[in-house]
Amino acid sequence: MKLSDIDILIGSLTIHGEARGCTQEGRTAIAHSILNRAKTKAWWGMGVSGFMDHSVSAVCLKPYQFSCWNPKDPNSQLLLALREQYREAIKKKSCRASLKALIDAADGYLPDMTAGATHYLTVNLHESDHAPDWSKGRDKYIEIGAHRFFAGVR
């Protein structure tokens, strides 16, 4: 998948915000989930001001799709600062690991182990009373690390 420079920055920061405590396999799975959303061309990649529809950036920045960008999420302020200071961000090992995950997924170096998943959440959230509506009753998923990945969610 062809990515613009801003797609690479926003995609990598999203992976950093969502999975910096995960293994590299977990980061790469989240990268594939982001790319699968962009390829699916559904509502979650449309209408983000300043970004082309269905781009990685639009998919990542669509409000309330990736919690790390939600205004009340503690990660959002970190990501906004890293976005402005990307030259400093890339010096962080965890940011470079997120960039590597995105490149490995986008360039096909690592196959999609999520089976086309467009959604994921943590195991703990899925098993809690606070699970999002889209995940309730879904028992077909692929578990990678602390996350469960779901395909076929609209």
PDB file of N, CA, C and O in Angstrom, residues 2 4 14-15 18 30 32 35 45 61 68 71 73 90 94 101 104 109 112-113 115 118 124 135 139 144 148:
ATOM      1  N   LYS A   2       0.564   2.177  -0.859  1.00  0.00           N
ATOM      2  CA  LYS A   2       1.332   3.414  -0.956  1.00  0.00           C
ATOM      3  C   LYS A   2       0.906   4.373   0.157  1.00  0.00           C
ATOM      4  O   LYS A   2      -0.292   4.618   0.333  1.00  0.00           O
ATOM      5  N   SER A   4       1.625   8.229   2.077  1.00  0.00           N
ATOM      6  CA  SER A   4       2.244   9.550   2.021  1.00  0.00           C
ATOM      7  C   SER A   4       3.101   9.734   3.273  1.00  0.00           C
ATOM      8  O   SER A   4       3.011   8.949   4.233  1.00  0.00           O
ATOM      9  N   THR A  14      -0.044   6.506  15.772  1.00  0.00           N
ATOM     10  CA  THR A  14      -1.219   5.767  16.236  1.00  0.00           C
ATOM     11  C   THR A  14      -0.792   4.423  16.808  1.00  0.00           C
ATOM     12  O   THR A  14      -1.244   4.028  17.900  1.00  0.00           O
ATOM     13  N   ILE A  15       0.072   3.728  16.120  1.00  0.00           N
ATOM     14  CA  ILE A  15       0.575   2.448  16.623  1.00  0.00           C
ATOM     15  C   ILE A  15       1.306   2.671  17.949  1.00  0.00           C
ATOM     16  O   ILE A  15       1.112   1.913  18.909  1.00  0.00           O
ATOM     17  N   GLU A  18      -1.348   3.302  20.630  1.00  0.00           N
ATOM     18  CA  GLU A  18      -2.208   2.146  20.900  1.00  0.00           C
ATOM     19  C   GLU A  18      -1.433   0.951  21.448  1.00  0.00           C
ATOM     20  O   GLU A  18      -2.008   0.117  22.127  1.00  0.00           O
ATOM     21  N   ILE A  30      -1.597  -4.345  14.866  1.00  0.00           N
ATOM     22  CA  ILE A  30      -2.349  -3.086  14.881  1.00  0.00           C
ATOM     23  C   ILE A  30      -2.097  -2.316  13.585  1.00  0.00           C
ATOM     24  O   ILE A  30      -3.020  -1.728  13.011  1.00  0.00           O
ATOM     25  N   HIS A  32      -1.564  -3.656  10.673  1.00  0.00           N
ATOM     26  CA  HIS A  32      -2.415  -4.309   9.667  1.00  0.00           C
ATOM     27  C   HIS A  32      -3.872  -3.901   9.839  1.00  0.00           C
ATOM     28  O   HIS A  32      -4.583  -3.689   8.842  1.00  0.00           O
ATOM     29  N   LEU A  35      -4.260  -0.524   8.240  1.00  0.00           N
ATOM     30  CA  LEU A  35      -4.207  -0.654   6.777  1.00  0.00           C
ATOM     31  C   LEU A  35      -5.470  -1.321   6.235  1.00  0.00           C
ATOM     32  O   LEU A  35      -5.990  -0.925   5.183  1.00  0.00           O
ATOM     33  N   GLY A  45     -13.166   5.961   7.393  1.00  0.00           N
ATOM     34  CA  GLY A  45     -12.059   6.633   6.721  1.00  0.00           C
ATOM     35  C   GLY A  45     -12.484   7.860   5.948  1.00  0.00           C
ATOM     36  O   GLY A  45     -11.758   8.347   5.094  1.00  0.00           O
ATOM     37  N   LEU A  61      -7.271   9.294  12.349  1.00  0.00           N
ATOM     38  CA  LEU A  61      -7.740  10.510  13.017  1.00  0.00           C
ATOM     39  C   LEU A  61      -9.256  10.670  13.040  1.00  0.00           C
ATOM     40  O   LEU A  61      -9.758  11.642  13.608  1.00  0.00           O
ATOM     41  N   CYS A  68      -6.331   6.409  21.308  1.00  0.00           N
ATOM     42  CA  CYS A  68      -5.163   7.230  21.636  1.00  0.00           C
ATOM     43  C   CYS A  68      -5.295   8.667  21.139  1.00  0.00           C
ATOM     44  O   CYS A  68      -4.588   9.551  21.624  1.00  0.00           O
ATOM     45  N   PRO A  71      -9.783  13.071  22.750  1.00  0.00           N
ATOM     46  CA  PRO A  71      -9.347  14.232  23.545  1.00  0.00           C
ATOM     47  C   PRO A  71      -9.094  13.930  25.025  1.00  0.00           C
ATOM     48  O   PRO A  71      -8.191  14.508  25.611  1.00  0.00           O
ATOM     49  N   ASP A  73      -8.173  10.999  26.285  1.00  0.00           N
ATOM     50  CA  ASP A  73      -7.209   9.915  26.479  1.00  0.00           C
ATOM     51  C   ASP A  73      -5.850  10.528  26.820  1.00  0.00           C
ATOM     52  O   ASP A  73      -5.403  11.460  26.154  1.00  0.00           O
ATOM     53  N   ILE A  90      11.339  10.284  16.590  1.00  0.00           N
ATOM     54  CA  ILE A  90      11.961   9.155  15.893  1.00  0.00           C
ATOM     55  C   ILE A  90      13.220   8.671  16.613  1.00  0.00           C
ATOM     56  O   ILE A  90      13.719   7.572  16.363  1.00  0.00           O
ATOM     57  N   SER A  94      10.689   3.154  21.021  1.00  0.00           N
ATOM     58  CA  SER A  94       9.309   2.682  20.839  1.00  0.00           C
ATOM     59  C   SER A  94       8.653   3.331  19.619  1.00  0.00           C
ATOM     60  O   SER A  94       7.842   2.699  18.942  1.00  0.00           O
ATOM     61  N   ALA A 101       6.843  -1.387  12.375  1.00  0.00           N
ATOM     62  CA  ALA A 101       5.626  -2.205  12.257  1.00  0.00           C
ATOM     63  C   ALA A 101       4.789  -1.745  11.066  1.00  0.00           C
ATOM     64  O   ALA A 101       4.297  -2.568  10.285  1.00  0.00           O
ATOM     65  N   ASP A 104       6.689  -2.618   7.772  1.00  0.00           N
ATOM     66  CA  ASP A 104       6.652  -4.070   7.545  1.00  0.00           C
ATOM     67  C   ASP A 104       5.278  -4.518   7.051  1.00  0.00           C
ATOM     68  O   ASP A 104       5.180  -5.370   6.167  1.00  0.00           O
ATOM     69  N   TYR A 109       6.355  -7.027   4.164  1.00  0.00           N
ATOM     70  CA  TYR A 109       7.430  -7.817   4.766  1.00  0.00           C
ATOM     71  C   TYR A 109       6.887  -8.821   5.779  1.00  0.00           C
ATOM     72  O   TYR A 109       7.480  -9.876   5.974  1.00  0.00           O
ATOM     73  N   ASP A 112      -0.393 -10.364   7.033  1.00  0.00           N
ATOM     74  CA  ASP A 112      -1.471  -9.947   7.935  1.00  0.00           C
ATOM     75  C   ASP A 112      -1.911 -11.128   8.794  1.00  0.00           C
ATOM     76  O   ASP A 112      -2.663 -11.990   8.351  1.00  0.00           O
ATOM     77  N   MET A 113      -1.456 -11.148  10.016  1.00  0.00           N
ATOM     78  CA  MET A 113      -1.816 -12.218  10.947  1.00  0.00           C
ATOM     79  C   MET A 113      -3.185 -11.998  11.587  1.00  0.00           C
ATOM     80  O   MET A 113      -3.641 -12.818  12.358  1.00  0.00           O
ATOM     81  N   ALA A 115      -5.997 -11.699   9.782  1.00  0.00           N
ATOM     82  CA  ALA A 115      -7.011 -12.219   8.848  1.00  0.00           C
ATOM     83  C   ALA A 115      -7.967 -11.126   8.383  1.00  0.00           C
ATOM     84  O   ALA A 115      -9.171 -11.329   8.272  1.00  0.00           O
ATOM     85  N   THR A 118     -10.381  -5.271  11.026  1.00  0.00           N
ATOM     86  CA  THR A 118     -10.452  -3.814  10.996  1.00  0.00           C
ATOM     87  C   THR A 118     -10.655  -3.243  12.399  1.00  0.00           C
ATOM     88  O   THR A 118     -10.590  -2.036  12.583  1.00  0.00           O
ATOM     89  N   ASN A 124      -9.026  -7.659  28.172  1.00  0.00           N
ATOM     90  CA  ASN A 124      -9.724  -7.204  29.386  1.00  0.00           C
ATOM     91  C   ASN A 124     -10.974  -6.402  29.061  1.00  0.00           C
ATOM     92  O   ASN A 124     -12.016  -6.595  29.687  1.00  0.00           O
ATOM     93  N   SER A 135     -18.497  -5.045  19.723  1.00  0.00           N
ATOM     94  CA  SER A 135     -17.767  -6.258  20.115  1.00  0.00           C
ATOM     95  C   SER A 135     -18.618  -7.261  20.896  1.00  0.00           C
ATOM     96  O   SER A 135     -18.226  -8.428  21.024  1.00  0.00           O
ATOM     97  N   ASP A 139     -17.589 -13.785  19.070  1.00  0.00           N
ATOM     98  CA  ASP A 139     -16.680 -14.797  19.614  1.00  0.00           C
ATOM     99  C   ASP A 139     -15.687 -15.302  18.574  1.00  0.00           C
ATOM    100  O   ASP A 139     -14.892 -16.192  18.850  1.00  0.00           O
ATOM    101  N   ILE A 144      -3.847 -11.793  19.738  1.00  0.00           N
ATOM    102  CA  ILE A 144      -2.413 -11.558  19.596  1.00  0.00           C
ATOM    103  C   ILE A 144      -2.002 -10.705  20.785  1.00  0.00           C
ATOM    104  O   ILE A 144      -2.418  -9.550  20.898  1.00  0.00           O
ATOM    105  N   ARG A 148      -7.535  -8.563  20.999  1.00  0.00           N
ATOM    106  CA  ARG A 148      -8.352  -9.428  20.153  1.00  0.00           C
ATOM    107  C   ARG A 148      -8.704  -8.643  18.896  1.00  0.00           C
ATOM    108  O   ARG A 148      -9.152  -7.501  18.969  1.00  0.00           O
TER     109      ARG A 148
END
